[in-house]
Short mmCIF file of N, CA, C and O in Angstrom, two decimals:
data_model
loop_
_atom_site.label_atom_id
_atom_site.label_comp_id
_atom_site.label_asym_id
_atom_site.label_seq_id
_atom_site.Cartn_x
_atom_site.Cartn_y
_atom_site.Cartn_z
N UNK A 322 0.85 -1.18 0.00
CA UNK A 322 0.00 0.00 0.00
C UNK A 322 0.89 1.23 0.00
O UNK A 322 1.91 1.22 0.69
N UNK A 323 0.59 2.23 -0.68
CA UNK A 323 1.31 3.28 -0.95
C UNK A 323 0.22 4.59 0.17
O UNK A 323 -0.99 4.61 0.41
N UNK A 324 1.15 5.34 0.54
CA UNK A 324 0.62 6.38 0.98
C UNK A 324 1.36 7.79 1.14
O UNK A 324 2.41 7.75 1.78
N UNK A 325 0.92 9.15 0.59
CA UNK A 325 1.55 10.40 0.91
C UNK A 325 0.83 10.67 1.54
O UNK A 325 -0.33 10.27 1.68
N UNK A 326 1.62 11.70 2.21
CA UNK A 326 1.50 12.39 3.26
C UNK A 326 0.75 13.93 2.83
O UNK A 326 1.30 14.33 1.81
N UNK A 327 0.04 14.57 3.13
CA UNK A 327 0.06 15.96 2.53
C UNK A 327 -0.19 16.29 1.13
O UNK A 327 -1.28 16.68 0.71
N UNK A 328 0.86 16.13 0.44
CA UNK A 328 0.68 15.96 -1.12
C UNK A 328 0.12 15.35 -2.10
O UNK A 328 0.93 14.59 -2.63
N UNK A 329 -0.57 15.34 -2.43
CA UNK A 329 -0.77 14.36 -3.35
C UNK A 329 -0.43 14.71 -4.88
O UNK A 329 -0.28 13.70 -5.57
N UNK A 330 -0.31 15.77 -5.47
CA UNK A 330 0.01 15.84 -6.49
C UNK A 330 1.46 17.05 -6.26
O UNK A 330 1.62 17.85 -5.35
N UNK A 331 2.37 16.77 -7.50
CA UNK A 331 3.64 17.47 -8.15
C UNK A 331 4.05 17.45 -9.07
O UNK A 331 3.96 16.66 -10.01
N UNK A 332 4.64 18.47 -8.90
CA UNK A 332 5.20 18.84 -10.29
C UNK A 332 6.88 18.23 -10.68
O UNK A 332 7.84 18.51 -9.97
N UNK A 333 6.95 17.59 -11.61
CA UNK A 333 8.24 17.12 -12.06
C UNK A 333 9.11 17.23 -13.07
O UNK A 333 8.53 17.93 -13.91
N UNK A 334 10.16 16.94 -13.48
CA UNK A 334 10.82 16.85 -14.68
C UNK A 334 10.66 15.59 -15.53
O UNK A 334 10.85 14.46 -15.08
N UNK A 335 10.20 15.95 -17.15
CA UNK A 335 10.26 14.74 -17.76
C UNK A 335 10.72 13.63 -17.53
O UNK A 335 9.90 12.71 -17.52
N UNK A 336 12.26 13.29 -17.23
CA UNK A 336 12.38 12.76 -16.71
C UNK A 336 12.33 11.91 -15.77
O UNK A 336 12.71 10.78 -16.09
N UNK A 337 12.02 12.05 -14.82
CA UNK A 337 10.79 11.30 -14.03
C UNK A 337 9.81 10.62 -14.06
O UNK A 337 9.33 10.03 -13.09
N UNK A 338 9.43 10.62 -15.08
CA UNK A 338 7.60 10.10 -15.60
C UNK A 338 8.20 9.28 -16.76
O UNK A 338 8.97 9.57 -17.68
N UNK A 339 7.58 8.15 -16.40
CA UNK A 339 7.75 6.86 -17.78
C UNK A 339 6.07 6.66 -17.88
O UNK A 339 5.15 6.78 -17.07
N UNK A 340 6.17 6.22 -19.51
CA UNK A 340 4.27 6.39 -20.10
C UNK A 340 4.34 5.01 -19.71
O UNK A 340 5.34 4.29 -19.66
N UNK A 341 2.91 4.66 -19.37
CA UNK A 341 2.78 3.64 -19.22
C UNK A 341 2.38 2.57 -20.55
O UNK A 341 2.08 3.21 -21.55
N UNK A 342 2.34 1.48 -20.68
CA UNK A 342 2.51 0.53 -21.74
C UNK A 342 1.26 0.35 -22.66
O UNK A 342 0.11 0.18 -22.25
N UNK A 343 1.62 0.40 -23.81
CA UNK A 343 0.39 0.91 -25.16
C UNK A 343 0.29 1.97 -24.89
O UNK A 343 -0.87 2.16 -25.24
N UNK A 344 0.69 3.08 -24.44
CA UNK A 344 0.77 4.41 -24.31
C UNK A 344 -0.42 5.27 -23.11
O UNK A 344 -1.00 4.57 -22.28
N UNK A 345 -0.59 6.29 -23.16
CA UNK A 345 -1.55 6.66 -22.29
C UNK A 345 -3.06 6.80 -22.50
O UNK A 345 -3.57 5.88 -23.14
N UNK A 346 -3.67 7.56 -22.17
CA UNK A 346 -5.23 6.89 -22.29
C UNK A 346 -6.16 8.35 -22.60
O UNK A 346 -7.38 8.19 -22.57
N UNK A 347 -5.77 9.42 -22.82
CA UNK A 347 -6.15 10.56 -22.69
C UNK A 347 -6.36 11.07 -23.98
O UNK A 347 -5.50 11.82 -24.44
N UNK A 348 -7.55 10.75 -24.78
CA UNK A 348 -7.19 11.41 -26.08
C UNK A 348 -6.58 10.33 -27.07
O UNK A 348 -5.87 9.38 -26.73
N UNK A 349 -7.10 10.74 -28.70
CA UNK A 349 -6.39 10.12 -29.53
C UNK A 349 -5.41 10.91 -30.48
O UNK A 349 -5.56 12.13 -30.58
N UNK A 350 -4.91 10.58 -30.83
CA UNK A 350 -3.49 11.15 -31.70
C UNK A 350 -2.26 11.30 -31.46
O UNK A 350 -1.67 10.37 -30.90
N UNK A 351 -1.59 12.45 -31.79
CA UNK A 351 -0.19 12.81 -31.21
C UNK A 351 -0.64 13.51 -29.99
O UNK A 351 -1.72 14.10 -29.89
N UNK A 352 0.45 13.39 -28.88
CA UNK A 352 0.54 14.50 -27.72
C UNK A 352 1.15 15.37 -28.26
O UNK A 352 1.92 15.11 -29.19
N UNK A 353 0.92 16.85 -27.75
CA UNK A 353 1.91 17.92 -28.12
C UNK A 353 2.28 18.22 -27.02
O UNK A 353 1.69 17.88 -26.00
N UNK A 354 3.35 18.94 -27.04
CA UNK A 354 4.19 19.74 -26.07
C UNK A 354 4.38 21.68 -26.03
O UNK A 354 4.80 22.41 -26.93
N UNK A 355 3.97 21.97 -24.85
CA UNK A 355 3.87 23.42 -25.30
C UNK A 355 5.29 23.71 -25.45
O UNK A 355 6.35 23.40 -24.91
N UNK A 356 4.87 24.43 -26.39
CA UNK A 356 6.46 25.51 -26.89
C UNK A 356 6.91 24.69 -28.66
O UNK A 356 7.84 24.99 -29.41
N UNK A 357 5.88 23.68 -28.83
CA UNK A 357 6.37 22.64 -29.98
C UNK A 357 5.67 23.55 -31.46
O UNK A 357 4.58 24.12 -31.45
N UNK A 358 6.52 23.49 -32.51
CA UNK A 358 5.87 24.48 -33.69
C UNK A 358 5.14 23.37 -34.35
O UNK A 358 5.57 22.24 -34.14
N UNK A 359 4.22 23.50 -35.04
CA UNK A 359 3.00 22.89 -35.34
C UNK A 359 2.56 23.75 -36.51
O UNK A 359 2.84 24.93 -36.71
N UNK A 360 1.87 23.00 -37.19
CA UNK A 360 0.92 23.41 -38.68
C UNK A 360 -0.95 23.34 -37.96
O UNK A 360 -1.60 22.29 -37.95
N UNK A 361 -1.42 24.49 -37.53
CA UNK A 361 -2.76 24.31 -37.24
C UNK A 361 -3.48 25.30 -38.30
O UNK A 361 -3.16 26.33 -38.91
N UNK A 362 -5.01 24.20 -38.17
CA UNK A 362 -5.63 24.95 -39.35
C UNK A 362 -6.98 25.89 -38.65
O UNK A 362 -7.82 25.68 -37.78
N UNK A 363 -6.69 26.79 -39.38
CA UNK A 363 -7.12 28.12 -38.70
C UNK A 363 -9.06 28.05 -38.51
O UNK A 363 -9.83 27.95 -39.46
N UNK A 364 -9.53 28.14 -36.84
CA UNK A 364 -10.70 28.12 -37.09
C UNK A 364 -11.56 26.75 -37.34
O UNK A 364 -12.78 26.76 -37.23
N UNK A 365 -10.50 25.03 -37.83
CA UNK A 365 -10.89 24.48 -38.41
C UNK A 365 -11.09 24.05 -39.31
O UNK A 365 -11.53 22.95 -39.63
N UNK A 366 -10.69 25.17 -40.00
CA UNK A 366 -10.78 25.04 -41.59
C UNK A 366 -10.05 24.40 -42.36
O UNK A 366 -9.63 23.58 -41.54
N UNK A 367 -9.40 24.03 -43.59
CA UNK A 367 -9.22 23.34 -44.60
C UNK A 367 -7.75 23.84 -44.47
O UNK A 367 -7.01 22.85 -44.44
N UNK A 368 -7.05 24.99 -44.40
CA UNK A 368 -5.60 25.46 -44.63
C UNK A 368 -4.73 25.72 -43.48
O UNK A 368 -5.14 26.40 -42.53
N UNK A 369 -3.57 25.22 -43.50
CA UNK A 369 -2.73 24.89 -42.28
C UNK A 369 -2.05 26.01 -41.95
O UNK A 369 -1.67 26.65 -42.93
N UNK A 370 -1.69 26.60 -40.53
CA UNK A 370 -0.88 27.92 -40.88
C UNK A 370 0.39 27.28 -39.50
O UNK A 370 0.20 26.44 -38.63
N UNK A 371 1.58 28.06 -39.81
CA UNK A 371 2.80 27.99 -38.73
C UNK A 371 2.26 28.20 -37.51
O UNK A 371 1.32 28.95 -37.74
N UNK A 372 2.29 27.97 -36.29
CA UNK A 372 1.75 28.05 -35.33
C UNK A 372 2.82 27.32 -34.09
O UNK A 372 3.89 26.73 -34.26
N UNK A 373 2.12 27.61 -32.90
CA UNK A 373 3.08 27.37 -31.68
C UNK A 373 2.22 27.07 -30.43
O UNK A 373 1.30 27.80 -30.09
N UNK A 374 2.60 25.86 -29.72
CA UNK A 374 1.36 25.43 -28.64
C UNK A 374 1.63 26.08 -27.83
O UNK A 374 2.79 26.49 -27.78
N UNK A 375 0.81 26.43 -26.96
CA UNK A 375 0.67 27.39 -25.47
C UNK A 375 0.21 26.40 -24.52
O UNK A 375 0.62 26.28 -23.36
N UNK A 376 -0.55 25.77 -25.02
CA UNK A 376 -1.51 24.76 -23.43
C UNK A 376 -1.62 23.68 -24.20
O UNK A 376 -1.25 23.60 -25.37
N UNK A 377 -2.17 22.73 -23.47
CA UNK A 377 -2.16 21.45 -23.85
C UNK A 377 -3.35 20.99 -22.53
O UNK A 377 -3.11 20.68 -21.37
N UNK A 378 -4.70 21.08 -23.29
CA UNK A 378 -5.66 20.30 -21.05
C UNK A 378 -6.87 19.61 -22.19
O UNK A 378 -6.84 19.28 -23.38
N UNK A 379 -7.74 19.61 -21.27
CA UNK A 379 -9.31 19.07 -21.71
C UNK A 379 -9.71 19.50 -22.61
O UNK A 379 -10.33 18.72 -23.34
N UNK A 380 -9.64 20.60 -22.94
CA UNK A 380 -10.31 21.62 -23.82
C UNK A 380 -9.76 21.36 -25.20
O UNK A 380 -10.45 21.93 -26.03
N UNK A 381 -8.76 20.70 -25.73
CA UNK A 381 -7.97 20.46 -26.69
C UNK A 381 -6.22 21.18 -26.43
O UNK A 381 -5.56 21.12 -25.40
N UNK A 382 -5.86 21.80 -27.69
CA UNK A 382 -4.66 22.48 -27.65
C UNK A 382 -5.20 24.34 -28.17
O UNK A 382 -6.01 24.91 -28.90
N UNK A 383 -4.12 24.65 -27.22
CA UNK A 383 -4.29 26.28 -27.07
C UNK A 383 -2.76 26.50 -28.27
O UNK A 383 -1.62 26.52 -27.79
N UNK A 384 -3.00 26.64 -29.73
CA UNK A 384 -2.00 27.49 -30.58
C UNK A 384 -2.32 29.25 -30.84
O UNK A 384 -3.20 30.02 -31.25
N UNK A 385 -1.42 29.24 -30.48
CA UNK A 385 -0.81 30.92 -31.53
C UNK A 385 -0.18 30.67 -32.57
O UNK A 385 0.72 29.86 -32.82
N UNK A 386 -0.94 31.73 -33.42
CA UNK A 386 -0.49 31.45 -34.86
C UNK A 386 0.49 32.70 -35.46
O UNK A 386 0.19 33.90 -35.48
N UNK A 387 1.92 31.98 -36.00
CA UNK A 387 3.20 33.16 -35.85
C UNK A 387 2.93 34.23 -36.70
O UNK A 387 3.44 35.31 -36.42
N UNK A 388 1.98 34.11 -38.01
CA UNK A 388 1.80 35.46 -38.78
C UNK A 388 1.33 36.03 -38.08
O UNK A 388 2.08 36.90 -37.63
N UNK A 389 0.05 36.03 -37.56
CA UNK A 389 -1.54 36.77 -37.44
C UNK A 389 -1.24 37.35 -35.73
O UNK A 389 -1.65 38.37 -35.18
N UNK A 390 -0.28 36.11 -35.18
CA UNK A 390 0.12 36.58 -33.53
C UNK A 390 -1.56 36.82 -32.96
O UNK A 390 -2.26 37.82 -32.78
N UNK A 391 -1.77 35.43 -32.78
CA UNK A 391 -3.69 35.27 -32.51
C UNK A 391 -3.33 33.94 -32.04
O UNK A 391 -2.42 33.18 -32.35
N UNK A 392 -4.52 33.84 -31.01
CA UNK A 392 -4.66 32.56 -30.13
C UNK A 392 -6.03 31.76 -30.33
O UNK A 392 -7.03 32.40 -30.68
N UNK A 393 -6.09 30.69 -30.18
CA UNK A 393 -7.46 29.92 -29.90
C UNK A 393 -7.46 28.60 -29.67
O UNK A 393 -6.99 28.89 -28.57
N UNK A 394 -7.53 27.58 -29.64
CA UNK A 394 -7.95 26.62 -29.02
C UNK A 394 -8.90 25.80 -30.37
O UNK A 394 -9.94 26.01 -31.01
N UNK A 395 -7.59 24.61 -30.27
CA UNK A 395 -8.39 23.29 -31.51
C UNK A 395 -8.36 22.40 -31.09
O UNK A 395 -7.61 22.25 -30.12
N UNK A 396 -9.20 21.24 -31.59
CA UNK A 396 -9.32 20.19 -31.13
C UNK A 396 -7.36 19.62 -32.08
O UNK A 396 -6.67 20.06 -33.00
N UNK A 397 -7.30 18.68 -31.28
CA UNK A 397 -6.20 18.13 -31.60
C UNK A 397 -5.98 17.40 -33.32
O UNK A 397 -5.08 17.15 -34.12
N UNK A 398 -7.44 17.29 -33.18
CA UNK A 398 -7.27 16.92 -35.16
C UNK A 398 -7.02 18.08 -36.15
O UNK A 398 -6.88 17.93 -37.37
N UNK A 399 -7.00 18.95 -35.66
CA UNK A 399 -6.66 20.51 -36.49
C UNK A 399 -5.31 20.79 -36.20
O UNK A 399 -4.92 21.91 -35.85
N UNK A 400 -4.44 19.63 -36.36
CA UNK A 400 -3.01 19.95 -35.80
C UNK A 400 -2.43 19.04 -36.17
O UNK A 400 -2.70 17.86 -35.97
N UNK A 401 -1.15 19.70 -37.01
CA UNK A 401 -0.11 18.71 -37.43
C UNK A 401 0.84 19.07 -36.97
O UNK A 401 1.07 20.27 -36.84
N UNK A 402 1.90 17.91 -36.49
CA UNK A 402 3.45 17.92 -36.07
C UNK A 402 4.35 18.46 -37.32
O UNK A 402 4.21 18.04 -38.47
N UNK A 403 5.20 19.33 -36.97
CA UNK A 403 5.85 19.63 -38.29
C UNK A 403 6.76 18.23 -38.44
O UNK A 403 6.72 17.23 -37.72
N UNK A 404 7.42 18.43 -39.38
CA UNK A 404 8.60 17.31 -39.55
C UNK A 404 9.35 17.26 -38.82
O UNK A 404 9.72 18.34 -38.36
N UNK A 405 10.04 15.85 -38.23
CA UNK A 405 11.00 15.64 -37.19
C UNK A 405 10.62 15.74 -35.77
O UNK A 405 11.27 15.63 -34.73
N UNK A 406 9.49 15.96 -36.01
CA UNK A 406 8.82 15.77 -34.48
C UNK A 406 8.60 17.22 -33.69
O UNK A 406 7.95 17.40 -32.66
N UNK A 407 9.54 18.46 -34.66
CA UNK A 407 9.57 19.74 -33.69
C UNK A 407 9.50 19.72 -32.21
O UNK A 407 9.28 18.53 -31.99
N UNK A 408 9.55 20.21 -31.29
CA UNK A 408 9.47 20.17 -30.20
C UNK A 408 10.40 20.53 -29.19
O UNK A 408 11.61 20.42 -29.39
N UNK A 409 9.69 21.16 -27.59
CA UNK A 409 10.14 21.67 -26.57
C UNK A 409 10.59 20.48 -25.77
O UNK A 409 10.18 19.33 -25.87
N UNK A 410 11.26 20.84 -25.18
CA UNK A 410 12.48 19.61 -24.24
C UNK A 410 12.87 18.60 -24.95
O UNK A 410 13.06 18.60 -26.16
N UNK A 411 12.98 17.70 -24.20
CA UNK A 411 13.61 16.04 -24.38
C UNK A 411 12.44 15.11 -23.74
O UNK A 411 11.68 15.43 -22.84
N UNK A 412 12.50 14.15 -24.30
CA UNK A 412 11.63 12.87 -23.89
C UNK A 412 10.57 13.20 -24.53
O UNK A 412 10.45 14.17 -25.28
N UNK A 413 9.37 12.04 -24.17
CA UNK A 413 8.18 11.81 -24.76
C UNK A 413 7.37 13.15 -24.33
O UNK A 413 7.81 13.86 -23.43
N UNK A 414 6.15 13.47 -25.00
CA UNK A 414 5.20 14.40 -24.75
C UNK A 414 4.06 13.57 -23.38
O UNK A 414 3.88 12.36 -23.22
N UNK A 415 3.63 14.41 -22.80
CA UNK A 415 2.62 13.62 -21.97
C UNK A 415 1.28 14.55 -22.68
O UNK A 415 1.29 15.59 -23.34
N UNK A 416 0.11 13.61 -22.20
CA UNK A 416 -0.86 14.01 -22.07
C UNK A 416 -1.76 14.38 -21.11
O UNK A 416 -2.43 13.38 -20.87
N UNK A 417 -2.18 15.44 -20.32
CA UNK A 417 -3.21 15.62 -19.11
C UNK A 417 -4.48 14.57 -19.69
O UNK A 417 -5.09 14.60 -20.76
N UNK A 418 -4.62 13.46 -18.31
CA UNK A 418 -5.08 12.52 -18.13
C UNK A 418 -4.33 11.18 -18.14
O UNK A 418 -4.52 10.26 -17.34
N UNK A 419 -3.65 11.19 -18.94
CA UNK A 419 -2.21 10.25 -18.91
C UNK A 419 -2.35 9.41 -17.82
O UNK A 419 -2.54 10.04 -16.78
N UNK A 420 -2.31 8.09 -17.66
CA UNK A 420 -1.65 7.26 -16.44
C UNK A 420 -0.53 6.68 -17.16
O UNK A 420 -0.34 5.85 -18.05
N UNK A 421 0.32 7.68 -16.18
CA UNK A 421 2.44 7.24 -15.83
C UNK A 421 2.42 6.82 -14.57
O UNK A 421 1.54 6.94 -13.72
N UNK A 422 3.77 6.16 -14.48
CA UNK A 422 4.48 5.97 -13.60
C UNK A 422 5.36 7.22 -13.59
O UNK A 422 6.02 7.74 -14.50
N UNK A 423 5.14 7.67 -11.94
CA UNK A 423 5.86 8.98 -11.81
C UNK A 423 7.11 8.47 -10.74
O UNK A 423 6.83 7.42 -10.15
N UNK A 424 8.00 8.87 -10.53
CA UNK A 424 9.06 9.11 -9.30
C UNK A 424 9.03 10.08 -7.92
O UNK A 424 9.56 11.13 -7.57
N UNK A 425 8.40 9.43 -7.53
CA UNK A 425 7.86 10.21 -6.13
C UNK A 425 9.14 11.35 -5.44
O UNK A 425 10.05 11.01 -4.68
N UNK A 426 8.89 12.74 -5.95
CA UNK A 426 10.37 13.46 -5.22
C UNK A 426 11.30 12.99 -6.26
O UNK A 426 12.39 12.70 -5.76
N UNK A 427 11.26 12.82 -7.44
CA UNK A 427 12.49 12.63 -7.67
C UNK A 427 12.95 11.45 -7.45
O UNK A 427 13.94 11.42 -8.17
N UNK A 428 12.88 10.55 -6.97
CA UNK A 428 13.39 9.42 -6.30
C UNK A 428 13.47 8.36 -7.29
O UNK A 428 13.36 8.54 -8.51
N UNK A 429 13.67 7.31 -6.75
CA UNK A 429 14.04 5.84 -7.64
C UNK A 429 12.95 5.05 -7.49
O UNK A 429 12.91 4.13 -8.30
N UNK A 430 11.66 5.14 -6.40
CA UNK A 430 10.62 4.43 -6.86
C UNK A 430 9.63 4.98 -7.80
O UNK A 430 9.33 6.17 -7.90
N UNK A 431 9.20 4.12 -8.38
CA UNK A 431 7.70 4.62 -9.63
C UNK A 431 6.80 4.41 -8.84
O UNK A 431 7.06 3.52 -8.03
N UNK A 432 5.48 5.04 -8.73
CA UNK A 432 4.40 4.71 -8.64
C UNK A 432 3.62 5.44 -9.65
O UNK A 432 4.07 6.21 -10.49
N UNK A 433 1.96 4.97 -9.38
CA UNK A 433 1.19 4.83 -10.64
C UNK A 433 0.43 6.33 -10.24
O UNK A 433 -0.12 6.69 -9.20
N UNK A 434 0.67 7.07 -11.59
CA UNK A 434 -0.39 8.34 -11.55
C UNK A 434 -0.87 8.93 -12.69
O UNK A 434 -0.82 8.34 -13.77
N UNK A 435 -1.41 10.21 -12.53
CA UNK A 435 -1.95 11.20 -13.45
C UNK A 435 -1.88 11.95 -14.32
O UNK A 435 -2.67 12.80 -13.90
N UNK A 436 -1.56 12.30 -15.18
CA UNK A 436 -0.95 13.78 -15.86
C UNK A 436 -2.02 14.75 -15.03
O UNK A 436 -3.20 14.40 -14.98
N UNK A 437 -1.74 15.53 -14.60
CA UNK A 437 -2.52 17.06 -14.40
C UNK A 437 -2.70 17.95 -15.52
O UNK A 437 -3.66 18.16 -16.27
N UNK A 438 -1.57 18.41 -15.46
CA UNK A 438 -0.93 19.58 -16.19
C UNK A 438 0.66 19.17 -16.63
O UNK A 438 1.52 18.54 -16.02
N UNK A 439 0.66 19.95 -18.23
CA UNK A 439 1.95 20.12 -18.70
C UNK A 439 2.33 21.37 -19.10
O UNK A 439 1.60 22.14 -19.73
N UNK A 440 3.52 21.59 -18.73
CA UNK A 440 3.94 23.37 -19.06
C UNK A 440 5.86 23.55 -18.90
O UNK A 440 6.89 22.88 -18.90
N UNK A 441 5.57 24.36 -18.83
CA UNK A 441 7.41 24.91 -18.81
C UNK A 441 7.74 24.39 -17.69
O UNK A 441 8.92 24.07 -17.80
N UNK A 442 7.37 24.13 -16.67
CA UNK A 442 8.00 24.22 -15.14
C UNK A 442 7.83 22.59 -15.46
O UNK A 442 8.19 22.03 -14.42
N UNK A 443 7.43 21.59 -16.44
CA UNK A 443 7.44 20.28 -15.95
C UNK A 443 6.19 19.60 -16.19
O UNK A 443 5.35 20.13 -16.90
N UNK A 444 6.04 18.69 -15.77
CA UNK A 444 4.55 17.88 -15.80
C UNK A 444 3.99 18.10 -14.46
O UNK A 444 4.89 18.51 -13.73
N UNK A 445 2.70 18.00 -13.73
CA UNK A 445 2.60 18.06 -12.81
C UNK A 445 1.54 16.47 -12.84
O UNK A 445 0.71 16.11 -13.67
N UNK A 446 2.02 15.82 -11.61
CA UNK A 446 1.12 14.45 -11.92
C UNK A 446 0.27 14.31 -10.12
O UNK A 446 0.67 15.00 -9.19
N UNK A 447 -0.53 13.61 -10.01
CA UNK A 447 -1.61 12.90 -8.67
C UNK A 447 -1.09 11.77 -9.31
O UNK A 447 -1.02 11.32 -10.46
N UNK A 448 -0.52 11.27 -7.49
CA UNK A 448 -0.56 9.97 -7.51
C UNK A 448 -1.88 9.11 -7.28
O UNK A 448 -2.92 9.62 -6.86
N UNK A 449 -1.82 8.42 -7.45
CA UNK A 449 -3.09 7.69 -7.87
C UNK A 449 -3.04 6.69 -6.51
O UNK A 449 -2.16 5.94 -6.93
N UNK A 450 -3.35 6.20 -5.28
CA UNK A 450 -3.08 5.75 -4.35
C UNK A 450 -4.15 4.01 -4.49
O UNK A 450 -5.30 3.78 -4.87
N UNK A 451 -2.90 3.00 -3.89
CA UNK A 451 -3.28 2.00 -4.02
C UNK A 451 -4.20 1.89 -2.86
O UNK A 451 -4.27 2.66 -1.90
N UNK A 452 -5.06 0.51 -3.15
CA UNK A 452 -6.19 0.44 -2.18
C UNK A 452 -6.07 -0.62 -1.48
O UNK A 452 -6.89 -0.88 -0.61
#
């Protein structure tokens, strides 16, 4: 049985967080990563423009688009990875909802949790507590 104290959720470095197996469960497609350049199509529509993720939650993905310097929010099928994968940091992308194995503190044990939130400062994950 696993138990924290106080905390239950944190924030970590990629590193830390391994996806769990067949990948995570949150959504279909690619994960993105904020800060990753991306081809989104404007509004929905039919034509792709340069663009740059800001958020990544429930709601879909939050791009700004680099001509127009305008924000909004697409569903994740209005979004293509540029070539080579583009992208902010190292390691895999997570997804909020995600069940990983996180590293409690940093540490050397895994246990089983959440994506929260993903952003500059890290992933933030809830451990998920055994019963």
């Amino acid at each position: 049985v696993f138990y924290i104290e106080d905390e239950e959720e944190e924030w970590l470095s990629p590193k830390y967080i391994k996806q769990e197996e067949g990948g995570g469960g949150a959504g279909d497609g690619p994960a993105f990563k904020v800060g990753e350049k991306v081809q989104a199509a404007y509004g929905g529509g039919e034509t792709y423009y340069e663009a740059e993720v800001r958020e990544v939650g429930d709601a879909g993905v939050k791009v700004f688009y680099i001509e127009d310097e305008e924000e909004e929010w697409l569903s994740p099928k209005y979004i293509k990875q540029e070539e080579g994968g583009g992208g902010a940091g190292d390691g895999p992308a997570f997804k909020v909802g995600e069940k990983v194995q996180a590293a409690y503190g940093g540490g050397e044990t895994y246990y089983e949790a959440e994506v929260r939130e993903v952003g500059d400062a890290g992933v933030k994950v809830f451990y998920i507590e055994d019963e």
